[in-house]
């Protein structure tokens, strides 16, 4: 079988870490900055970083509409942290002009865990990820404030959902790309392979 090419949206954020994690999970990966590059990939990761910056750059690079079209047409996508925010249909406290790609029927709250808790690690059981809990690295992370009927929560921390799947879309509030544990990326690579 031809291993499908997976893009990592390379406007801002921890792009290199996601490329390495995808390759560690046995996928083929490439950075995506332009619509022509987006057109060549069969799945896309939106990295952690700063969602307001990613949103502005996606508009400036002419990528926001093509991203929305690909996601609406069924391209698998995975967002970690800022990427989770980009895949949410709604943000509770957007910065002015902040737009999302959307696709997951959920409302997320940015920087939700509060100042004292800006960064922390927690062991997280993620439904669909075999082999026990993953180490969740949370950095100014969002949580899912509410989730629609079409989406499924895969994991919770302190009573809040921190991982969600809706069909071919996957989002985590934490950063598996920073831990060297490639199981979440493996799950996503399998979601991409399953499309053909
Ligand atoms: N707080 C950031 C945002 O709103 C997300 C942080 C992250 O991706 N580590 O985009």
Short mmCIF file of N, CA and C in Angstrom, two decimals, residues 8-172:
data_model
loop_
_atom_site.label_atom_id
_atom_site.label_comp_id
_atom_site.label_asym_id
_atom_site.label_seq_id
_atom_site.Cartn_x
_atom_site.Cartn_y
_atom_site.Cartn_z
N UNK A 8 1.74 18.92 7.90
CA UNK A 8 1.69 19.64 9.18
C UNK A 8 1.61 21.13 8.82
N UNK A 9 0.54 21.79 9.25
CA UNK A 9 0.38 23.21 8.95
C UNK A 9 1.55 23.98 9.56
N UNK A 10 2.35 24.63 8.71
CA UNK A 10 3.65 25.14 9.14
C UNK A 10 3.68 26.66 9.13
N UNK A 11 2.69 27.28 9.75
CA UNK A 11 2.64 28.74 9.82
C UNK A 11 3.29 29.23 11.10
N UNK A 12 3.10 28.51 12.18
CA UNK A 12 3.63 28.88 13.50
C UNK A 12 3.43 27.68 14.40
N UNK A 13 4.28 27.56 15.43
CA UNK A 13 4.07 26.49 16.41
C UNK A 13 5.07 25.36 16.27
N UNK A 14 4.77 24.25 16.97
CA UNK A 14 5.77 23.18 17.05
C UNK A 14 5.64 22.18 15.89
N UNK A 15 5.95 22.73 14.71
CA UNK A 15 5.82 21.99 13.44
C UNK A 15 6.80 20.83 13.38
N UNK A 16 8.06 21.11 13.73
CA UNK A 16 9.10 20.08 13.61
C UNK A 16 8.80 18.86 14.49
N UNK A 17 8.28 19.14 15.68
CA UNK A 17 7.97 18.06 16.61
C UNK A 17 6.87 17.15 16.04
N UNK A 18 5.86 17.76 15.40
CA UNK A 18 4.80 16.94 14.80
C UNK A 18 5.32 16.14 13.60
N UNK A 19 6.19 16.76 12.78
CA UNK A 19 6.75 16.02 11.65
C UNK A 19 7.51 14.80 12.16
N UNK A 20 8.30 15.00 13.22
CA UNK A 20 9.08 13.89 13.79
C UNK A 20 8.16 12.82 14.40
N UNK A 21 7.10 13.26 15.10
CA UNK A 21 6.19 12.29 15.73
C UNK A 21 5.47 11.48 14.67
N UNK A 22 5.05 12.13 13.57
CA UNK A 22 4.36 11.39 12.50
C UNK A 22 5.31 10.36 11.90
N UNK A 23 6.57 10.78 11.67
CA UNK A 23 7.51 9.83 11.09
C UNK A 23 7.78 8.70 12.07
N UNK A 24 7.87 9.04 13.37
CA UNK A 24 8.04 8.01 14.40
C UNK A 24 6.87 7.04 14.44
N UNK A 25 5.70 7.51 14.01
CA UNK A 25 4.51 6.65 13.99
C UNK A 25 4.38 5.90 12.67
N UNK A 26 5.38 6.02 11.81
CA UNK A 26 5.38 5.26 10.55
C UNK A 26 4.69 5.96 9.40
N UNK A 27 4.35 7.27 9.57
CA UNK A 27 3.68 8.00 8.50
C UNK A 27 4.71 8.76 7.65
N UNK A 28 4.27 9.23 6.48
CA UNK A 28 5.08 10.16 5.69
C UNK A 28 4.54 11.55 5.95
N UNK A 29 5.43 12.52 6.22
CA UNK A 29 4.97 13.83 6.66
C UNK A 29 5.70 14.94 5.93
N UNK A 30 4.99 16.07 5.74
CA UNK A 30 5.57 17.21 5.02
C UNK A 30 4.96 18.51 5.54
N UNK A 31 5.74 19.59 5.60
CA UNK A 31 5.15 20.86 6.03
C UNK A 31 4.21 21.44 4.97
N UNK A 32 3.17 22.15 5.41
CA UNK A 32 2.20 22.78 4.50
C UNK A 32 2.11 24.27 4.83
N UNK A 33 2.47 25.09 3.83
CA UNK A 33 2.37 26.55 4.01
C UNK A 33 1.50 27.19 2.95
N UNK A 34 1.30 26.49 1.83
CA UNK A 34 0.60 27.10 0.71
C UNK A 34 -0.54 26.20 0.24
N UNK A 35 -1.56 26.79 -0.40
CA UNK A 35 -2.69 25.99 -0.86
C UNK A 35 -2.26 24.82 -1.75
N UNK A 36 -1.23 25.02 -2.60
CA UNK A 36 -0.79 23.92 -3.48
C UNK A 36 -0.24 22.76 -2.66
N UNK A 37 0.41 23.10 -1.53
CA UNK A 37 0.94 22.03 -0.67
C UNK A 37 -0.20 21.31 0.05
N UNK A 38 -1.21 22.08 0.46
CA UNK A 38 -2.38 21.47 1.11
C UNK A 38 -3.06 20.49 0.17
N UNK A 39 -3.11 20.87 -1.11
CA UNK A 39 -3.81 20.03 -2.09
C UNK A 39 -3.16 18.66 -2.23
N UNK A 40 -1.87 18.56 -1.88
CA UNK A 40 -1.15 17.29 -2.09
C UNK A 40 -1.25 16.31 -0.92
N UNK A 41 -1.75 16.77 0.24
CA UNK A 41 -1.73 15.87 1.41
C UNK A 41 -3.08 15.19 1.59
N UNK A 42 -3.05 14.04 2.26
CA UNK A 42 -4.29 13.27 2.48
C UNK A 42 -4.80 13.42 3.91
N UNK A 43 -4.03 14.11 4.75
CA UNK A 43 -4.45 14.40 6.12
C UNK A 43 -3.61 15.56 6.60
N UNK A 44 -4.04 16.23 7.67
CA UNK A 44 -3.32 17.42 8.12
C UNK A 44 -3.29 17.50 9.64
N UNK A 45 -2.11 17.84 10.18
CA UNK A 45 -1.98 18.14 11.60
C UNK A 45 -1.88 19.65 11.76
N UNK A 46 -2.65 20.19 12.69
CA UNK A 46 -2.50 21.61 13.05
C UNK A 46 -1.81 21.63 14.40
N UNK A 47 -0.61 22.23 14.47
CA UNK A 47 0.23 22.06 15.65
C UNK A 47 -0.20 22.94 16.82
N UNK A 48 0.46 22.71 17.95
CA UNK A 48 0.36 23.61 19.08
C UNK A 48 1.15 24.88 18.79
N UNK A 49 0.77 25.94 19.42
CA UNK A 49 1.43 27.23 19.19
C UNK A 49 0.54 28.31 19.76
N UNK A 50 0.19 29.26 18.93
CA UNK A 50 -0.69 30.34 19.37
C UNK A 50 -1.81 30.45 18.34
N UNK A 51 -3.03 30.12 18.76
CA UNK A 51 -4.12 30.01 17.79
C UNK A 51 -4.44 31.34 17.12
N UNK A 52 -4.26 32.46 17.84
CA UNK A 52 -4.56 33.76 17.22
C UNK A 52 -3.58 34.00 16.07
N UNK A 53 -2.32 33.66 16.27
CA UNK A 53 -1.30 33.85 15.23
C UNK A 53 -1.55 32.90 14.06
N UNK A 54 -1.84 31.64 14.37
CA UNK A 54 -2.10 30.66 13.31
C UNK A 54 -3.30 31.12 12.48
N UNK A 55 -4.33 31.62 13.16
CA UNK A 55 -5.53 32.08 12.46
C UNK A 55 -5.20 33.24 11.53
N UNK A 56 -4.45 34.22 12.04
CA UNK A 56 -4.12 35.39 11.21
C UNK A 56 -3.26 35.00 10.02
N UNK A 57 -2.26 34.14 10.27
CA UNK A 57 -1.38 33.74 9.17
C UNK A 57 -2.14 32.89 8.15
N UNK A 58 -3.05 32.06 8.61
CA UNK A 58 -3.83 31.23 7.67
C UNK A 58 -4.64 32.13 6.75
N UNK A 59 -5.22 33.22 7.30
CA UNK A 59 -5.94 34.17 6.45
C UNK A 59 -4.97 34.83 5.48
N UNK A 60 -3.84 35.32 6.01
CA UNK A 60 -2.89 36.07 5.18
C UNK A 60 -2.32 35.20 4.06
N UNK A 61 -2.15 33.91 4.30
CA UNK A 61 -1.56 33.01 3.30
C UNK A 61 -2.62 32.41 2.38
N UNK A 62 -3.87 32.86 2.55
CA UNK A 62 -4.94 32.34 1.69
C UNK A 62 -5.26 30.88 1.96
N UNK A 63 -5.06 30.46 3.21
CA UNK A 63 -5.26 29.04 3.52
C UNK A 63 -6.56 28.75 4.26
N UNK A 64 -7.18 29.77 4.83
CA UNK A 64 -8.32 29.51 5.70
C UNK A 64 -9.47 28.84 4.92
N UNK A 65 -9.82 29.42 3.77
CA UNK A 65 -10.92 28.83 2.99
C UNK A 65 -10.57 27.45 2.45
N UNK A 66 -9.36 27.28 1.84
CA UNK A 66 -8.99 25.93 1.40
C UNK A 66 -9.00 24.91 2.55
N UNK A 67 -8.58 25.34 3.74
CA UNK A 67 -8.61 24.42 4.89
C UNK A 67 -10.04 24.04 5.22
N UNK A 68 -10.93 25.03 5.23
CA UNK A 68 -12.33 24.74 5.55
C UNK A 68 -12.93 23.79 4.50
N UNK A 69 -12.56 24.05 3.24
CA UNK A 69 -13.11 23.19 2.17
C UNK A 69 -12.63 21.75 2.30
N UNK A 70 -11.32 21.57 2.55
CA UNK A 70 -10.79 20.20 2.68
C UNK A 70 -11.41 19.48 3.86
N UNK A 71 -11.53 20.18 4.99
CA UNK A 71 -12.11 19.54 6.18
C UNK A 71 -13.57 19.18 5.90
N UNK A 72 -14.31 20.10 5.27
CA UNK A 72 -15.72 19.83 4.96
C UNK A 72 -15.84 18.66 3.98
N UNK A 73 -14.83 18.49 3.12
CA UNK A 73 -14.87 17.40 2.14
C UNK A 73 -14.39 16.07 2.73
N UNK A 74 -14.01 16.07 4.01
CA UNK A 74 -13.70 14.80 4.67
C UNK A 74 -12.23 14.51 4.87
N UNK A 75 -11.33 15.50 4.65
CA UNK A 75 -9.91 15.24 4.93
C UNK A 75 -9.72 15.03 6.43
N UNK A 76 -9.03 13.97 6.85
CA UNK A 76 -8.73 13.81 8.26
C UNK A 76 -7.82 14.94 8.77
N UNK A 77 -8.09 15.42 9.96
CA UNK A 77 -7.24 16.45 10.56
C UNK A 77 -7.11 16.18 12.05
N UNK A 78 -5.93 16.52 12.56
CA UNK A 78 -5.66 16.38 14.00
C UNK A 78 -5.07 17.69 14.50
N UNK A 79 -5.64 18.24 15.56
CA UNK A 79 -5.11 19.47 16.14
C UNK A 79 -4.70 19.26 17.58
N UNK A 80 -3.49 19.70 17.93
CA UNK A 80 -3.08 19.67 19.35
C UNK A 80 -3.05 21.10 19.88
N UNK A 81 -3.68 21.30 21.00
CA UNK A 81 -3.69 22.57 21.74
C UNK A 81 -4.19 23.72 20.87
N UNK A 82 -3.33 24.60 20.38
CA UNK A 82 -3.81 25.65 19.47
C UNK A 82 -4.53 25.02 18.28
N UNK A 83 -4.07 23.84 17.85
CA UNK A 83 -4.71 23.13 16.74
C UNK A 83 -6.11 22.66 17.12
N UNK A 84 -6.31 22.29 18.40
CA UNK A 84 -7.65 21.93 18.86
C UNK A 84 -8.57 23.14 18.74
N UNK A 85 -8.04 24.31 19.11
CA UNK A 85 -8.84 25.54 19.02
C UNK A 85 -9.21 25.80 17.56
N UNK A 86 -8.26 25.57 16.64
CA UNK A 86 -8.53 25.82 15.22
C UNK A 86 -9.60 24.87 14.66
N UNK A 87 -9.75 23.69 15.25
CA UNK A 87 -10.74 22.74 14.73
C UNK A 87 -12.11 22.88 15.41
N UNK A 88 -12.20 23.78 16.39
CA UNK A 88 -13.47 23.95 17.10
C UNK A 88 -14.43 24.81 16.28
N UNK A 89 -15.70 24.42 16.28
CA UNK A 89 -16.69 25.26 15.61
C UNK A 89 -16.82 26.60 16.31
N UNK A 90 -16.55 26.62 17.63
CA UNK A 90 -16.74 27.87 18.35
C UNK A 90 -15.71 28.02 19.47
N UNK A 91 -15.21 29.26 19.63
CA UNK A 91 -14.31 29.58 20.74
C UNK A 91 -15.09 30.47 21.69
N UNK A 92 -14.93 30.24 22.99
CA UNK A 92 -15.69 31.04 23.95
C UNK A 92 -15.19 32.47 24.05
N UNK A 93 -13.87 32.62 23.99
CA UNK A 93 -13.29 33.95 24.24
C UNK A 93 -12.29 34.29 23.14
N UNK A 94 -12.78 34.38 21.90
CA UNK A 94 -11.82 34.65 20.80
C UNK A 94 -11.21 36.03 20.92
N UNK A 95 -9.99 36.18 20.44
CA UNK A 95 -9.44 37.52 20.24
C UNK A 95 -10.16 38.12 19.04
N UNK A 96 -10.17 39.44 18.97
CA UNK A 96 -10.93 40.04 17.86
C UNK A 96 -10.32 39.58 16.53
N UNK A 97 -11.19 39.18 15.64
CA UNK A 97 -10.75 38.72 14.32
C UNK A 97 -10.26 37.28 14.30
N UNK A 98 -10.26 36.61 15.45
CA UNK A 98 -9.76 35.23 15.47
C UNK A 98 -10.79 34.29 14.84
N UNK A 99 -10.36 33.58 13.81
CA UNK A 99 -11.27 32.66 13.14
C UNK A 99 -10.75 31.24 13.27
N UNK A 100 -11.66 30.29 13.16
CA UNK A 100 -11.22 28.90 13.19
C UNK A 100 -11.56 28.23 11.86
N UNK A 101 -10.92 27.09 11.64
CA UNK A 101 -11.28 26.24 10.51
C UNK A 101 -12.61 25.57 10.84
N UNK A 102 -12.75 25.13 12.08
CA UNK A 102 -13.97 24.45 12.51
C UNK A 102 -14.03 23.02 12.02
N UNK A 103 -15.15 22.39 12.28
CA UNK A 103 -15.33 20.99 11.87
C UNK A 103 -15.79 20.12 13.03
N UNK A 104 -15.29 20.44 14.23
CA UNK A 104 -15.72 19.67 15.40
C UNK A 104 -16.77 20.49 16.15
N UNK A 105 -17.90 19.83 16.39
CA UNK A 105 -19.03 20.47 17.04
C UNK A 105 -18.73 20.58 18.54
N UNK A 106 -17.94 21.58 18.87
CA UNK A 106 -17.59 21.79 20.28
C UNK A 106 -17.26 23.27 20.50
N UNK A 107 -17.39 23.67 21.77
CA UNK A 107 -16.99 25.02 22.16
C UNK A 107 -15.77 24.87 23.07
N UNK A 108 -14.68 25.56 22.73
CA UNK A 108 -13.49 25.45 23.57
C UNK A 108 -13.21 26.78 24.27
N UNK A 109 -12.63 26.66 25.45
CA UNK A 109 -12.21 27.83 26.20
C UNK A 109 -10.69 27.90 26.15
N UNK A 110 -10.16 29.00 25.62
CA UNK A 110 -8.71 29.15 25.52
C UNK A 110 -8.10 29.37 26.90
N UNK A 111 -6.85 28.96 27.07
CA UNK A 111 -6.09 29.19 28.30
C UNK A 111 -6.93 28.84 29.54
N UNK A 112 -7.63 27.71 29.46
CA UNK A 112 -8.70 27.44 30.41
C UNK A 112 -8.24 27.03 31.80
N UNK A 113 -7.05 26.45 31.89
CA UNK A 113 -6.67 25.87 33.18
C UNK A 113 -6.17 26.91 34.19
N UNK A 114 -6.08 28.16 33.77
CA UNK A 114 -5.78 29.22 34.73
C UNK A 114 -4.30 29.47 34.91
N UNK A 115 -4.00 30.59 35.53
CA UNK A 115 -2.63 31.07 35.59
C UNK A 115 -1.68 30.19 36.41
N UNK A 116 -2.12 29.81 37.61
CA UNK A 116 -1.25 28.98 38.46
C UNK A 116 -0.89 27.69 37.75
N UNK A 117 -1.82 27.29 36.91
CA UNK A 117 -1.71 25.98 36.28
C UNK A 117 -1.36 26.12 34.81
N UNK A 118 -0.64 27.17 34.46
CA UNK A 118 -0.41 27.43 33.04
C UNK A 118 0.16 26.23 32.31
N UNK A 119 1.13 25.57 32.97
CA UNK A 119 1.72 24.39 32.37
C UNK A 119 1.75 23.28 33.40
N UNK A 120 1.34 22.11 33.00
CA UNK A 120 1.40 20.97 33.91
C UNK A 120 1.36 19.69 33.09
N UNK A 121 1.68 18.60 33.77
CA UNK A 121 1.59 17.31 33.10
C UNK A 121 0.62 16.44 33.87
N UNK A 122 -0.10 15.62 33.15
CA UNK A 122 -1.04 14.70 33.79
C UNK A 122 -1.10 13.43 32.96
N UNK A 123 -1.33 12.35 33.68
CA UNK A 123 -1.49 11.08 33.00
C UNK A 123 -2.93 11.01 32.48
N UNK A 124 -3.09 10.77 31.19
CA UNK A 124 -4.42 10.87 30.57
C UNK A 124 -4.76 9.57 29.85
N UNK A 125 -5.90 9.01 30.21
CA UNK A 125 -6.42 7.82 29.52
C UNK A 125 -7.20 8.28 28.30
N UNK A 126 -6.76 7.90 27.13
CA UNK A 126 -7.44 8.36 25.91
C UNK A 126 -8.13 7.17 25.24
N UNK A 127 -9.45 7.24 25.13
CA UNK A 127 -10.19 6.16 24.48
C UNK A 127 -9.69 5.99 23.05
N UNK A 128 -9.42 4.76 22.65
CA UNK A 128 -8.94 4.50 21.30
C UNK A 128 -7.43 4.47 21.19
N UNK A 129 -6.73 4.84 22.28
CA UNK A 129 -5.27 4.75 22.31
C UNK A 129 -4.90 3.58 23.23
N UNK A 130 -4.43 2.48 22.65
CA UNK A 130 -4.15 1.29 23.46
C UNK A 130 -2.86 1.44 24.25
N UNK A 131 -2.69 0.61 25.27
CA UNK A 131 -1.40 0.54 25.97
C UNK A 131 -1.31 1.42 27.20
N UNK A 132 -2.43 1.84 27.75
CA UNK A 132 -2.40 2.62 29.00
C UNK A 132 -2.36 4.11 28.75
N UNK A 133 -2.38 4.89 29.85
CA UNK A 133 -2.47 6.34 29.73
C UNK A 133 -1.28 6.95 28.98
N UNK A 134 -1.52 8.12 28.38
CA UNK A 134 -0.42 8.88 27.77
C UNK A 134 -0.05 10.00 28.74
N UNK A 135 1.19 10.47 28.63
CA UNK A 135 1.62 11.60 29.45
C UNK A 135 1.13 12.87 28.74
N UNK A 136 0.19 13.57 29.37
CA UNK A 136 -0.35 14.77 28.76
C UNK A 136 0.45 15.99 29.19
N UNK A 137 1.03 16.69 28.21
CA UNK A 137 1.74 17.94 28.49
C UNK A 137 0.78 19.07 28.12
N UNK A 138 0.41 19.87 29.13
CA UNK A 138 -0.55 20.96 28.94
C UNK A 138 0.18 22.29 29.07
N UNK A 139 0.14 23.12 28.03
CA UNK A 139 0.82 24.42 28.04
C UNK A 139 -0.18 25.49 27.66
N UNK A 140 -0.62 26.29 28.64
CA UNK A 140 -1.68 27.27 28.38
C UNK A 140 -2.79 26.63 27.54
N UNK A 141 -3.23 25.50 28.02
CA UNK A 141 -4.09 24.63 27.21
C UNK A 141 -5.55 25.06 27.29
N UNK A 142 -6.28 24.78 26.22
CA UNK A 142 -7.74 24.96 26.27
C UNK A 142 -8.38 23.75 26.93
N UNK A 143 -9.64 23.87 27.32
CA UNK A 143 -10.44 22.68 27.55
C UNK A 143 -11.72 22.80 26.76
N UNK A 144 -12.44 21.70 26.68
CA UNK A 144 -13.68 21.69 25.91
C UNK A 144 -14.80 22.03 26.87
N UNK A 145 -15.43 23.15 26.61
CA UNK A 145 -16.49 23.64 27.50
C UNK A 145 -17.79 22.86 27.25
N UNK A 146 -18.09 22.61 26.00
CA UNK A 146 -19.25 21.77 25.70
C UNK A 146 -19.06 21.12 24.34
N UNK A 147 -19.74 20.03 24.18
CA UNK A 147 -19.50 19.17 23.03
C UNK A 147 -20.85 18.78 22.43
N UNK A 148 -20.93 18.82 21.11
CA UNK A 148 -22.19 18.51 20.44
C UNK A 148 -22.41 17.01 20.29
N UNK A 149 -23.59 16.65 19.83
CA UNK A 149 -23.97 15.24 19.78
C UNK A 149 -23.11 14.45 18.80
N UNK A 150 -22.60 15.12 17.76
CA UNK A 150 -21.85 14.40 16.74
C UNK A 150 -20.42 14.09 17.18
N UNK A 151 -19.96 14.77 18.22
CA UNK A 151 -18.57 14.59 18.66
C UNK A 151 -18.53 13.71 19.90
N UNK A 152 -17.36 13.10 20.13
CA UNK A 152 -17.21 12.18 21.26
C UNK A 152 -15.99 12.60 22.08
N UNK A 153 -16.18 12.72 23.38
CA UNK A 153 -15.04 13.01 24.25
C UNK A 153 -14.24 11.74 24.47
N UNK A 154 -12.91 11.83 24.32
CA UNK A 154 -12.05 10.65 24.47
C UNK A 154 -11.30 10.65 25.79
N UNK A 155 -11.23 11.80 26.46
CA UNK A 155 -10.43 11.88 27.70
C UNK A 155 -10.85 13.10 28.50
N UNK A 156 -10.70 12.98 29.81
CA UNK A 156 -11.04 14.11 30.69
C UNK A 156 -9.92 14.37 31.69
N UNK A 157 -9.76 15.62 32.07
CA UNK A 157 -8.89 16.02 33.17
C UNK A 157 -9.68 17.00 34.03
N UNK A 158 -9.74 16.77 35.32
CA UNK A 158 -10.50 17.64 36.24
C UNK A 158 -11.93 17.86 35.76
N UNK A 159 -12.54 16.82 35.22
CA UNK A 159 -13.94 16.93 34.80
C UNK A 159 -14.16 17.65 33.48
N UNK A 160 -13.07 18.00 32.80
CA UNK A 160 -13.22 18.68 31.51
C UNK A 160 -12.64 17.81 30.40
N UNK A 161 -13.35 17.80 29.28
CA UNK A 161 -12.86 17.02 28.16
C UNK A 161 -11.60 17.68 27.59
N UNK A 162 -10.59 16.84 27.32
CA UNK A 162 -9.32 17.34 26.77
C UNK A 162 -8.91 16.59 25.50
N UNK A 163 -9.78 15.71 25.02
CA UNK A 163 -9.54 15.03 23.75
C UNK A 163 -10.89 14.68 23.14
N UNK A 164 -11.02 14.95 21.85
CA UNK A 164 -12.32 14.81 21.19
C UNK A 164 -12.10 14.21 19.81
N UNK A 165 -13.06 13.38 19.41
CA UNK A 165 -13.05 12.90 18.03
C UNK A 165 -14.43 13.10 17.42
N UNK A 166 -14.45 13.56 16.20
CA UNK A 166 -15.70 13.61 15.45
C UNK A 166 -15.39 13.09 14.06
N UNK A 167 -15.76 11.86 13.79
CA UNK A 167 -15.48 11.26 12.48
C UNK A 167 -13.99 11.25 12.21
N UNK A 168 -13.58 11.96 11.16
CA UNK A 168 -12.17 11.97 10.76
C UNK A 168 -11.37 13.10 11.41
N UNK A 169 -11.98 13.76 12.38
CA UNK A 169 -11.29 14.88 13.04
C UNK A 169 -10.96 14.49 14.48
N UNK A 170 -9.74 14.84 14.89
CA UNK A 170 -9.24 14.48 16.22
C UNK A 170 -8.60 15.72 16.83
N UNK A 171 -8.80 15.93 18.12
CA UNK A 171 -8.19 17.10 18.77
C UNK A 171 -7.82 16.74 20.19
N UNK A 172 -6.63 17.23 20.62
CA UNK A 172 -6.23 17.07 22.02
C UNK A 172 -5.79 18.43 22.55
#
